[in-house]
């Protein structure tokens, strides 16, 4: 117990670092994911290929390999990104593939009558996407997007393997005997459960306010 | 293209004007992507990464066989974890559906806890805790034990969904024929559930294979660990990590392709 109390500032700092990486990565994932999803359903063939290529390559690479590539291989090619930025960019680009696939499934679940109605009113592709498809599609996939957010939160733990001091990294840092190890991991578990359960709670609120009632 | 259905509905059959616009957008996007690729290649060229010499170093016998053993270790650890996890996952799924109340509580607690924890936390836990209570485990098992714990939870949820997909009528028919409950589970529910979950199961195994790269943190000699050793040995960091990444991508795309083929064959029958 004493060990944890002595390190309370470190623990809080590590927790906040995890949340920082998670938030920044989620923002990147949301942007990249939605844009790529629109690319994948657009009438422009090269954009569709770009979207498919992005998803297939990134999704099939282990996140750790992706992060190591950003941290070690890119500096070798003369592009050096600060370690912390590597983490949220890597996790964000990785989670973006999941956002892309979820949004794409949402787009295909939008009732065709609504799209036909918009077309009958003379909406073009971008107007349909912007005003009809995305607002409905995103509301349809609140639940799967929550799962993506939770996955993203858990993925940030990879940063520990590359020396960023966040929640998971507390494990190897605070270890003096088996009792302390159990306590430290108790703290880590509480931290992650706190994050994942708040994400679920937030999504419930959003689902109630914005969710589409499925008939 | 697989997205033809959603596409055809999002826009009218393009007329001459729209076709011109699509063509213009295509040209512009190709130019932008080509410019980015060219800039990347130029940057690589500056640092000498386009020199065939730097790549051919990797494709020599000893290095390839060193990395090849790493790949085999990756596949092997994934296979061991997958083979152990699947039957346990079935037991957990059946226990959560048909077990007594106390068992259901314990199993749900286990699955929910694992699902809200990063795999890396489990790995660090066993990596640090077991030695502290004087239990010695080889790096392979330091990786496989957390992988199994994690995948049992994930796969059991896949199986639970599959068991929900078995038609109620068949289960009732089996009961009314006088089959005991456990035989209804083993003879009626599980075979059909397995068929239903096969594609999801393969997707999970792709994930499992990617997760074996975490052997890196316990110094298990898998592809990524060996890739790092090689990168430091050859000083070709970019080339080595690119090769390691490409290997994962190729194998996982193959696995994904198998999953889609299986799914297509099953939906036809």
Short mmCIF file of C-alpha atoms in Angstrom, two decimals:
data_model
loop_
_atom_site.label_atom_id
_atom_site.label_comp_id
_atom_site.label_asym_id
_atom_site.label_seq_id
_atom_site.Cartn_x
_atom_site.Cartn_y
_atom_site.Cartn_z
CA UNK A 1 0.00 0.00 0.00
CA UNK A 2 2.81 2.36 1.01
CA UNK A 3 4.37 1.89 -2.42
CA UNK A 4 1.19 2.95 -4.20
CA UNK A 5 0.68 5.93 -1.91
CA UNK A 6 4.25 7.08 -2.46
CA UNK A 7 3.70 6.92 -6.19
CA UNK A 8 0.22 8.46 -6.25
CA UNK A 9 1.39 11.32 -8.48
CA UNK A 10 2.98 8.90 -10.95
CA UNK A 11 -0.14 6.76 -11.02
CA UNK A 12 -2.41 9.73 -11.69
CA UNK A 13 0.00 10.99 -14.34
CA UNK A 14 0.09 7.60 -16.04
CA UNK A 15 -3.70 7.43 -16.01
CA UNK A 16 -3.94 10.87 -17.61
CA UNK A 17 -1.34 9.91 -20.23
CA UNK A 18 -3.50 6.93 -21.22
CA UNK A 19 -6.52 9.20 -21.52
CA UNK A 20 -4.54 11.72 -23.58
CA UNK A 21 -3.35 9.10 -26.06
CA UNK A 22 -6.86 7.66 -26.20
CA UNK A 23 -8.56 11.00 -26.92
CA UNK A 24 -6.04 12.15 -29.55
CA UNK A 25 -6.06 8.72 -31.22
CA UNK A 26 -9.88 8.68 -31.26
CA UNK A 27 -9.99 12.07 -32.97
CA UNK A 28 -7.58 10.87 -35.66
CA UNK A 29 -9.46 7.58 -36.01
CA UNK A 30 -12.78 9.38 -36.42
CA UNK A 31 -11.44 11.70 -39.13
CA UNK A 32 -9.50 9.08 -41.07
CA UNK A 33 -12.20 6.44 -40.64
CA UNK A 34 -15.12 8.55 -41.87
CA UNK A 35 -13.15 10.00 -44.80
CA UNK A 36 -11.96 6.55 -45.87
CA UNK A 37 -15.47 5.12 -45.52
CA UNK A 38 -16.80 7.85 -47.83
CA UNK A 39 -13.91 7.12 -50.23
CA UNK A 40 -14.86 3.44 -50.24
CA UNK A 41 -18.46 4.15 -51.31
CA UNK A 42 -17.62 7.02 -53.71
CA UNK A 43 -18.06 6.72 -57.49
CA UNK A 44 -14.36 7.54 -57.97
CA UNK A 45 -12.47 4.28 -58.51
CA UNK A 46 -8.98 5.45 -57.37
CA UNK A 47 -10.46 6.68 -54.09
CA UNK A 48 -12.18 3.33 -53.55
CA UNK A 49 -8.86 1.57 -54.15
CA UNK A 50 -7.15 3.96 -51.73
CA UNK A 51 -9.73 3.24 -49.02
CA UNK A 52 -9.57 -0.52 -49.54
CA UNK A 53 -5.77 -0.49 -49.57
CA UNK A 54 -5.63 1.53 -46.34
CA UNK A 55 -7.99 -0.84 -44.53
CA UNK A 56 -6.41 -4.06 -45.80
CA UNK A 57 -2.81 -3.06 -45.08
CA UNK A 58 -3.24 -1.36 -41.71
CA UNK A 59 -5.83 -3.78 -40.32
CA UNK A 60 -3.62 -6.76 -41.08
CA UNK A 61 -0.52 -5.28 -39.47
CA UNK A 62 -0.11 -5.88 -35.74
CA UNK A 63 -0.37 -2.56 -33.89
CA UNK A 64 2.97 -3.17 -32.20
CA UNK A 65 4.65 -3.58 -35.60
CA UNK A 66 3.01 -0.37 -36.79
CA UNK A 67 4.21 1.54 -33.73
CA UNK A 68 7.73 0.12 -33.97
CA UNK A 69 7.75 1.12 -37.62
CA UNK A 70 6.86 4.71 -36.67
CA UNK A 71 9.35 4.83 -33.81
CA UNK A 72 12.37 3.03 -35.32
CA UNK A 73 11.97 2.62 -39.08
CA UNK A 74 10.82 6.14 -40.01
CA UNK A 75 13.77 7.89 -38.31
CA UNK A 76 15.97 5.55 -40.35
CA UNK A 77 14.26 7.05 -43.44
CA UNK A 78 14.88 10.56 -42.15
CA UNK A 79 11.42 11.24 -40.71
CA UNK A 80 11.48 11.65 -36.95
CA UNK A 81 8.21 12.02 -35.10
CA UNK A 82 8.22 12.63 -31.32
CA UNK A 83 7.58 9.40 -29.38
CA UNK A 84 4.29 10.55 -27.89
CA UNK A 85 2.98 11.66 -31.29
CA UNK A 86 3.97 8.27 -32.74
CA UNK A 87 1.71 6.64 -30.17
CA UNK A 88 -1.48 8.55 -30.84
CA UNK A 89 -0.91 8.71 -34.61
CA UNK A 90 -0.22 4.96 -34.73
CA UNK A 91 -3.16 3.98 -32.54
CA UNK A 92 -5.37 6.50 -34.38
CA UNK A 93 -4.51 5.26 -37.86
CA UNK A 94 -4.95 1.68 -36.64
CA UNK A 95 -8.35 2.36 -35.04
CA UNK A 96 -9.33 4.33 -38.15
CA UNK A 97 -9.65 1.04 -40.07
CA UNK A 98 -12.23 -0.16 -37.55
CA UNK A 99 -14.12 3.14 -37.73
CA UNK A 100 -14.03 2.90 -41.52
CA UNK A 101 -15.53 -0.59 -41.59
CA UNK A 102 -18.19 0.24 -38.99
CA UNK A 103 -19.24 3.45 -40.77
CA UNK A 104 -19.31 1.61 -44.09
CA UNK A 105 -21.66 -0.99 -42.62
CA UNK A 106 -23.77 1.88 -41.27
CA UNK A 107 -23.90 3.48 -44.71
CA UNK A 108 -25.13 0.26 -46.28
CA UNK A 109 -27.81 0.00 -43.56
CA UNK A 110 -29.32 3.40 -44.39
CA UNK A 111 -32.82 2.71 -45.81
CA UNK A 112 -32.61 2.99 -49.59
CA UNK A 113 -35.89 4.93 -49.69
CA UNK A 114 -34.25 7.88 -47.91
CA UNK A 115 -31.42 7.99 -50.43
CA UNK A 116 -33.79 7.65 -53.36
CA UNK A 117 -35.89 10.46 -51.91
CA UNK A 118 -32.79 12.68 -51.71
CA UNK A 119 -31.84 11.79 -55.26
CA UNK A 120 -35.37 12.58 -56.42
CA UNK A 121 -34.96 16.00 -54.79
CA UNK A 122 -31.84 16.52 -56.91
CA UNK A 123 -29.15 16.03 -54.23
CA UNK A 124 -25.69 15.23 -55.59
CA UNK A 125 -23.34 12.57 -54.14
CA UNK A 126 -21.70 14.84 -51.58
CA UNK A 127 -25.00 16.40 -50.50
CA UNK A 128 -26.50 12.93 -50.03
CA UNK A 129 -23.48 11.80 -48.02
CA UNK A 130 -23.35 14.97 -45.93
CA UNK A 131 -27.05 15.55 -45.22
CA UNK A 132 -28.71 12.16 -45.55
CA UNK A 133 -26.38 9.18 -45.34
CA UNK A 134 -23.84 10.13 -42.65
CA UNK A 135 -26.32 11.53 -40.10
CA UNK A 136 -28.38 8.33 -40.31
CA UNK A 137 -25.45 5.95 -40.70
CA UNK A 138 -23.57 7.31 -37.69
CA UNK A 139 -26.65 7.04 -35.50
CA UNK A 140 -27.15 3.46 -36.61
CA UNK A 141 -23.67 2.43 -35.50
CA UNK A 142 -23.37 4.08 -32.08
CA UNK A 143 -23.03 0.68 -30.39
CA UNK A 144 -20.30 -0.72 -32.70
CA UNK A 145 -18.50 2.65 -32.57
CA UNK A 146 -18.49 2.34 -28.77
CA UNK A 147 -16.77 -1.03 -29.14
CA UNK A 148 -14.21 0.64 -31.42
CA UNK A 149 -13.67 3.35 -28.80
CA UNK A 150 -13.17 0.73 -26.09
CA UNK A 151 -10.75 -1.17 -28.33
CA UNK A 152 -8.88 2.07 -28.96
CA UNK A 153 -8.63 2.72 -25.23
CA UNK A 154 -7.22 -0.79 -24.70
CA UNK A 155 -4.87 -0.43 -27.70
CA UNK A 156 -3.15 2.57 -26.10
CA UNK A 157 -1.52 0.06 -23.74
CA UNK A 158 0.91 -0.82 -26.56
CA UNK A 159 2.65 2.47 -25.82
CA UNK A 160 4.02 0.78 -22.69
CA UNK A 161 6.02 -1.65 -24.86
CA UNK A 162 7.80 1.36 -26.40
CA UNK A 163 8.66 3.12 -23.18
CA UNK A 164 5.79 5.59 -22.79
CA UNK A 165 4.78 5.76 -19.14
CA UNK A 166 1.04 5.17 -19.18
CA UNK A 167 -1.32 2.98 -17.19
CA UNK A 168 0.03 -0.40 -18.38
CA UNK A 169 3.64 0.70 -17.91
CA UNK A 170 2.98 1.05 -14.18
CA UNK A 171 3.17 -2.75 -14.02
CA UNK A 172 6.86 -3.10 -14.86
CA UNK A 173 7.69 0.16 -13.04
CA UNK A 174 6.19 -0.52 -9.62
CA UNK A 175 7.29 -4.00 -8.73
CA UNK A 176 8.84 -4.94 -5.45
CA UNK A 177 7.66 -8.39 -4.39
CA UNK A 178 4.53 -10.30 -5.23
CA UNK A 179 2.11 -8.43 -2.93
CA UNK A 180 3.02 -5.10 -4.51
CA UNK A 181 2.68 -6.57 -7.97
CA UNK A 182 -0.87 -7.71 -7.17
CA UNK A 183 -1.72 -4.25 -5.77
CA UNK A 184 -0.22 -2.43 -8.75
CA UNK A 185 -2.13 -4.57 -11.20
CA UNK A 186 -5.25 -4.02 -9.13
CA UNK A 187 -4.78 -0.29 -9.72
CA UNK A 188 -4.23 -0.86 -13.45
CA UNK A 189 -7.37 -3.01 -13.70
CA UNK A 190 -9.40 -0.35 -11.88
CA UNK A 191 -8.03 2.29 -14.24
CA UNK A 192 -9.02 0.41 -17.39
CA UNK A 193 -12.40 -0.68 -16.03
CA UNK A 194 -13.05 2.99 -15.15
CA UNK A 195 -12.23 4.05 -18.71
CA UNK A 196 -14.18 1.29 -20.48
CA UNK A 197 -17.24 1.59 -18.25
CA UNK A 198 -17.35 5.38 -18.66
CA UNK A 199 -17.17 4.90 -22.42
CA UNK A 200 -20.12 2.48 -22.26
CA UNK A 201 -22.05 4.90 -20.03
CA UNK A 202 -21.42 7.81 -22.41
CA UNK A 203 -22.52 5.69 -25.36
CA UNK A 204 -25.76 4.76 -23.57
CA UNK A 205 -26.55 8.45 -23.14
CA UNK A 206 -25.76 9.17 -26.80
CA UNK A 207 -27.74 6.13 -27.93
CA UNK A 208 -30.79 7.32 -25.95
CA UNK A 209 -30.56 10.86 -27.32
CA UNK A 210 -29.55 10.21 -30.93
CA UNK A 211 -29.96 6.50 -31.59
CA UNK A 212 -32.19 5.36 -34.44
CA UNK A 213 -35.11 3.25 -33.26
CA UNK A 214 -34.97 0.11 -35.32
CA UNK A 215 -38.38 -1.21 -36.25
CA UNK B 1 -15.95 -4.74 -56.19
CA UNK B 2 -17.82 -5.83 -53.14
CA UNK B 3 -19.44 -2.45 -52.51
CA UNK B 4 -21.37 -2.29 -55.74
CA UNK B 5 -24.70 -2.62 -53.96
CA UNK B 6 -24.36 0.36 -51.66
CA UNK B 7 -22.69 2.30 -54.46
CA UNK B 8 -25.36 1.92 -57.07
CA UNK B 9 -27.89 3.37 -54.69
CA UNK B 10 -25.86 6.39 -53.61
CA UNK B 11 -25.79 8.02 -57.03
CA UNK B 12 -27.68 7.94 -60.31
CA UNK B 13 -26.22 6.20 -63.31
CA UNK B 14 -23.81 8.99 -64.26
CA UNK B 15 -24.71 11.09 -67.28
CA UNK B 16 -22.10 12.74 -69.49
CA UNK B 17 -21.53 15.64 -67.07
CA UNK B 18 -21.29 13.43 -63.99
CA UNK B 19 -18.97 11.07 -65.83
CA UNK B 20 -16.70 13.98 -66.69
CA UNK B 21 -16.73 15.06 -63.05
CA UNK B 22 -15.96 11.54 -61.81
CA UNK B 23 -13.12 11.32 -64.31
CA UNK B 24 -11.77 14.68 -63.15
CA UNK B 25 -11.99 13.58 -59.51
CA UNK B 26 -10.24 10.34 -60.41
CA UNK B 27 -7.42 12.20 -62.17
CA UNK B 28 -7.00 14.66 -59.30
CA UNK B 29 -6.97 11.93 -56.65
CA UNK B 30 -4.49 9.84 -58.62
CA UNK B 31 -2.23 12.90 -58.99
CA UNK B 32 -2.40 13.64 -55.25
CA UNK B 33 -1.70 10.05 -54.23
CA UNK B 34 1.08 9.79 -56.82
CA UNK B 35 2.61 12.99 -55.47
CA UNK B 36 2.57 11.61 -51.93
CA UNK B 37 4.10 8.32 -53.08
CA UNK B 38 6.72 10.22 -55.10
CA UNK B 39 7.60 12.37 -52.09
CA UNK B 40 7.92 9.23 -49.94
CA UNK B 41 10.12 7.54 -52.53
CA UNK B 42 12.24 10.66 -52.89
CA UNK B 43 12.71 10.80 -49.11
CA UNK B 44 13.65 7.10 -49.09
CA UNK B 45 16.04 7.71 -52.00
CA UNK B 46 17.72 10.54 -50.07
CA UNK B 47 18.54 8.10 -47.28
CA UNK B 48 19.65 5.42 -49.71
CA UNK B 49 16.74 3.05 -49.06
CA UNK B 50 16.09 2.58 -52.78
CA UNK B 51 19.53 1.05 -53.24
CA UNK B 52 18.82 -2.61 -54.17
CA UNK B 53 21.90 -3.55 -52.19
CA UNK B 54 20.20 -2.58 -48.93
CA UNK B 55 17.27 -4.85 -49.66
CA UNK B 56 19.19 -7.76 -51.11
CA UNK B 57 21.13 -8.03 -47.84
CA UNK B 58 17.89 -9.21 -46.21
CA UNK B 59 17.22 -11.80 -48.87
CA UNK B 60 20.29 -13.87 -48.15
CA UNK B 61 20.03 -17.41 -46.79
CA UNK B 62 21.07 -16.96 -43.14
CA UNK B 63 18.95 -13.86 -42.55
CA UNK B 64 15.89 -15.27 -44.27
CA UNK B 65 16.15 -18.52 -42.33
CA UNK B 66 16.64 -16.59 -39.08
CA UNK B 67 13.48 -14.57 -39.77
CA UNK B 68 11.74 -17.71 -41.08
CA UNK B 69 12.24 -19.47 -37.75
CA UNK B 70 10.75 -16.36 -36.13
CA UNK B 71 7.72 -16.65 -38.39
CA UNK B 72 7.35 -20.33 -37.54
CA UNK B 73 7.54 -19.47 -33.83
CA UNK B 74 4.85 -16.81 -34.32
CA UNK B 75 2.57 -19.25 -36.13
CA UNK B 76 3.31 -21.98 -33.60
CA UNK B 77 2.55 -19.84 -30.54
CA UNK B 78 -0.67 -18.66 -32.18
CA UNK B 79 -1.60 -22.24 -33.05
CA UNK B 80 -0.91 -23.52 -29.52
CA UNK B 81 -2.92 -20.69 -27.98
CA UNK B 82 -5.75 -21.17 -30.48
CA UNK B 83 -5.93 -24.93 -29.99
CA UNK B 84 -6.03 -24.59 -26.19
CA UNK B 85 -8.41 -21.63 -26.18
CA UNK B 86 -11.15 -22.96 -28.47
CA UNK B 87 -12.38 -25.93 -26.36
CA UNK B 88 -12.13 -23.89 -23.15
CA UNK B 89 -14.13 -21.15 -24.84
CA UNK B 90 -16.85 -23.65 -25.77
CA UNK B 91 -16.99 -24.79 -22.13
CA UNK B 92 -17.24 -21.18 -20.94
CA UNK B 93 -19.98 -20.43 -23.47
CA UNK B 94 -21.98 -23.53 -22.47
CA UNK B 95 -21.39 -22.77 -18.78
CA UNK B 96 -22.66 -19.22 -19.18
CA UNK B 97 -25.77 -20.41 -20.97
CA UNK B 98 -26.68 -23.64 -19.14
CA UNK B 99 -24.64 -23.71 -15.92
CA UNK B 100 -25.90 -23.10 -12.38
CA UNK B 101 -26.26 -19.50 -11.29
CA UNK B 102 -22.98 -19.26 -9.33
CA UNK B 103 -21.02 -20.61 -12.30
CA UNK B 104 -22.69 -18.16 -14.66
CA UNK B 105 -21.72 -15.31 -12.34
CA UNK B 106 -18.09 -16.36 -12.18
CA UNK B 107 -17.79 -16.92 -15.93
CA UNK B 108 -19.51 -13.64 -16.81
CA UNK B 109 -17.24 -11.83 -14.38
CA UNK B 110 -14.18 -13.44 -15.98
CA UNK B 111 -15.26 -12.62 -19.54
CA UNK B 112 -16.23 -9.03 -18.72
CA UNK B 113 -13.00 -8.42 -16.80
CA UNK B 114 -10.81 -9.78 -19.61
CA UNK B 115 -12.72 -7.81 -22.22
CA UNK B 116 -12.04 -4.54 -20.42
CA UNK B 117 -8.30 -5.22 -20.01
CA UNK B 118 -5.57 -4.78 -22.61
CA UNK B 119 -3.81 -8.03 -23.47
CA UNK B 120 -0.50 -6.37 -22.66
CA UNK B 121 -1.56 -5.94 -19.02
CA UNK B 122 -2.16 -9.70 -18.77
CA UNK B 123 1.21 -10.37 -20.36
CA UNK B 124 3.06 -8.04 -17.98
CA UNK B 125 1.17 -9.53 -15.05
CA UNK B 126 2.31 -13.10 -15.74
CA UNK B 127 5.75 -11.88 -16.77
CA UNK B 128 6.27 -10.13 -13.40
CA UNK B 129 4.07 -12.10 -11.00
CA UNK B 130 5.11 -15.69 -11.76
CA UNK B 131 8.86 -15.08 -11.13
CA UNK B 132 8.00 -13.21 -7.91
CA UNK B 133 6.39 -16.39 -6.54
CA UNK B 134 9.25 -18.50 -7.89
CA UNK B 135 7.42 -20.09 -10.80
CA UNK B 136 9.62 -20.39 -13.86
CA UNK B 137 7.94 -20.37 -17.26
CA UNK B 138 9.58 -20.31 -20.67
CA UNK B 139 9.04 -17.23 -22.88
CA UNK B 140 6.72 -19.27 -25.12
CA UNK B 141 4.32 -19.86 -22.22
CA UNK B 142 4.76 -16.34 -20.90
CA UNK B 143 3.15 -15.36 -24.20
CA UNK B 144 0.73 -18.27 -24.63
CA UNK B 145 -0.88 -18.23 -21.15
CA UNK B 146 -2.12 -14.60 -21.44
CA UNK B 147 -3.11 -15.22 -25.08
CA UNK B 148 -5.22 -18.20 -24.01
CA UNK B 149 -6.89 -16.29 -21.14
CA UNK B 150 -7.71 -13.42 -23.49
CA UNK B 151 -8.90 -15.55 -26.38
CA UNK B 152 -11.06 -17.85 -24.25
CA UNK B 153 -13.09 -14.77 -23.31
CA UNK B 154 -13.27 -13.47 -26.89
CA UNK B 155 -14.07 -16.83 -28.51
CA UNK B 156 -16.62 -17.77 -25.84
CA UNK B 157 -18.59 -14.63 -26.76
CA UNK B 158 -18.40 -15.64 -30.42
CA UNK B 159 -19.76 -19.08 -29.52
CA UNK B 160 -22.50 -17.60 -27.35
CA UNK B 161 -23.70 -15.60 -30.32
CA UNK B 162 -23.52 -18.75 -32.46
CA UNK B 163 -25.59 -20.73 -29.93
CA UNK B 164 -28.24 -18.01 -30.12
CA UNK B 165 -28.38 -18.62 -33.85
CA UNK B 166 -29.45 -22.28 -33.54
CA UNK B 167 -33.17 -22.54 -34.22
CA UNK B 168 -35.36 -22.91 -31.14
CA UNK B 169 -37.54 -25.50 -32.86
CA UNK B 170 -34.67 -27.95 -33.32
CA UNK B 171 -33.68 -27.67 -29.67
CA UNK B 172 -37.27 -28.25 -28.54
CA UNK B 173 -37.59 -31.16 -30.96
CA UNK B 174 -34.45 -32.74 -29.48
CA UNK B 175 -35.78 -32.25 -25.95
CA UNK B 176 -39.15 -33.73 -26.85
CA UNK B 177 -37.40 -36.79 -28.31
CA UNK B 178 -36.15 -37.36 -24.79
CA UNK B 179 -32.48 -36.50 -25.34
CA UNK B 180 -30.77 -35.51 -22.11
CA UNK B 181 -29.73 -31.83 -21.93
CA UNK B 182 -26.01 -32.43 -22.34
CA UNK B 183 -26.64 -34.46 -25.49
CA UNK B 184 -28.87 -31.70 -26.86
CA UNK B 185 -25.91 -29.37 -26.32
CA UNK B 186 -23.26 -31.64 -27.81
CA UNK B 187 -25.29 -33.21 -30.63
CA UNK B 188 -27.65 -30.41 -31.70
CA UNK B 189 -26.54 -26.98 -30.51
CA UNK B 190 -22.74 -27.10 -30.74
CA UNK B 191 -22.36 -28.60 -34.23
CA UNK B 192 -24.67 -25.98 -35.72
CA UNK B 193 -23.22 -23.16 -33.63
CA UNK B 194 -19.71 -24.10 -34.82
CA UNK B 195 -20.82 -23.84 -38.44
CA UNK B 196 -22.41 -20.45 -37.77
CA UNK B 197 -19.36 -18.98 -36.03
CA UNK B 198 -16.68 -20.27 -38.40
CA UNK B 199 -16.07 -16.95 -40.23
CA UNK B 200 -16.02 -14.95 -36.97
CA UNK B 201 -13.68 -17.57 -35.52
CA UNK B 202 -11.23 -17.18 -38.40
CA UNK B 203 -11.32 -13.38 -37.95
CA UNK B 204 -10.49 -13.92 -34.28
CA UNK B 205 -7.59 -16.18 -35.26
CA UNK B 206 -6.25 -13.42 -37.53
CA UNK B 207 -6.35 -11.21 -34.45
CA UNK B 208 -4.67 -13.90 -32.39
CA UNK B 209 -1.89 -14.19 -34.94
CA UNK B 210 -1.34 -10.42 -34.80
CA UNK B 211 -1.28 -10.63 -31.00
CA UNK B 212 1.60 -13.11 -31.07
CA UNK B 213 3.76 -10.10 -31.98
CA UNK B 214 3.47 -9.20 -28.28
CA UNK B 215 5.97 -11.98 -27.73
CA UNK B 216 8.30 -9.02 -28.33
CA UNK B 217 7.83 -7.79 -24.75
CA UNK B 218 8.64 -11.15 -23.16
CA UNK B 219 11.59 -11.75 -25.53
CA UNK B 220 9.90 -14.78 -27.06
CA UNK B 221 11.78 -15.41 -30.26
CA UNK B 222 8.94 -14.72 -32.72
CA UNK B 223 8.99 -12.76 -35.97
CA UNK B 224 9.01 -9.25 -34.50
CA UNK B 225 11.61 -10.04 -31.83
CA UNK B 226 13.86 -11.62 -34.44
CA UNK B 227 13.09 -8.73 -36.78
CA UNK B 228 14.44 -6.33 -34.19
CA UNK B 229 17.60 -8.37 -33.67
CA UNK B 230 18.12 -8.44 -37.44
CA UNK B 231 17.38 -4.72 -37.80
CA UNK B 232 20.08 -3.93 -35.27
CA UNK B 233 22.47 -6.44 -36.79
CA UNK B 234 22.13 -5.26 -40.40
CA UNK B 235 21.53 -1.58 -39.55
CA UNK B 236 18.75 -1.73 -42.15
CA UNK B 237 15.95 -0.76 -39.77
CA UNK B 238 13.58 0.48 -42.41
CA UNK B 239 14.00 -2.52 -44.71
CA UNK B 240 13.75 -5.14 -41.95
CA UNK B 241 10.66 -3.70 -40.28
CA UNK B 242 9.02 -3.20 -43.69
CA UNK B 243 9.66 -6.87 -44.46
CA UNK B 244 8.29 -7.99 -41.07
CA UNK B 245 5.17 -5.84 -41.51
CA UNK B 246 4.63 -7.10 -45.06
CA UNK B 247 4.88 -10.71 -43.87
CA UNK B 248 2.10 -10.15 -41.33
CA UNK B 249 -0.06 -8.38 -43.91
CA UNK B 250 0.33 -11.13 -46.53
CA UNK B 251 -0.45 -13.96 -44.10
CA UNK B 252 -3.44 -12.17 -42.60
CA UNK B 253 -4.87 -11.25 -46.01
CA UNK B 254 -4.59 -14.95 -46.90
CA UNK B 255 -6.40 -15.94 -43.70
CA UNK B 256 -9.07 -13.32 -44.39
CA UNK B 257 -9.49 -14.66 -47.89
CA UNK B 258 -9.96 -18.17 -46.49
CA UNK B 259 -12.60 -16.80 -44.09
CA UNK B 260 -14.53 -15.21 -46.97
CA UNK B 261 -14.30 -18.38 -49.07
CA UNK B 262 -15.61 -20.48 -46.18
CA UNK B 263 -18.42 -18.00 -45.61
CA UNK B 264 -19.37 -17.95 -49.29
CA UNK B 265 -19.37 -21.75 -49.49
CA UNK B 266 -21.54 -22.02 -46.40
CA UNK B 267 -24.10 -19.46 -47.47
CA UNK B 268 -24.42 -21.28 -50.81
CA UNK B 269 -25.22 -24.61 -49.20
#
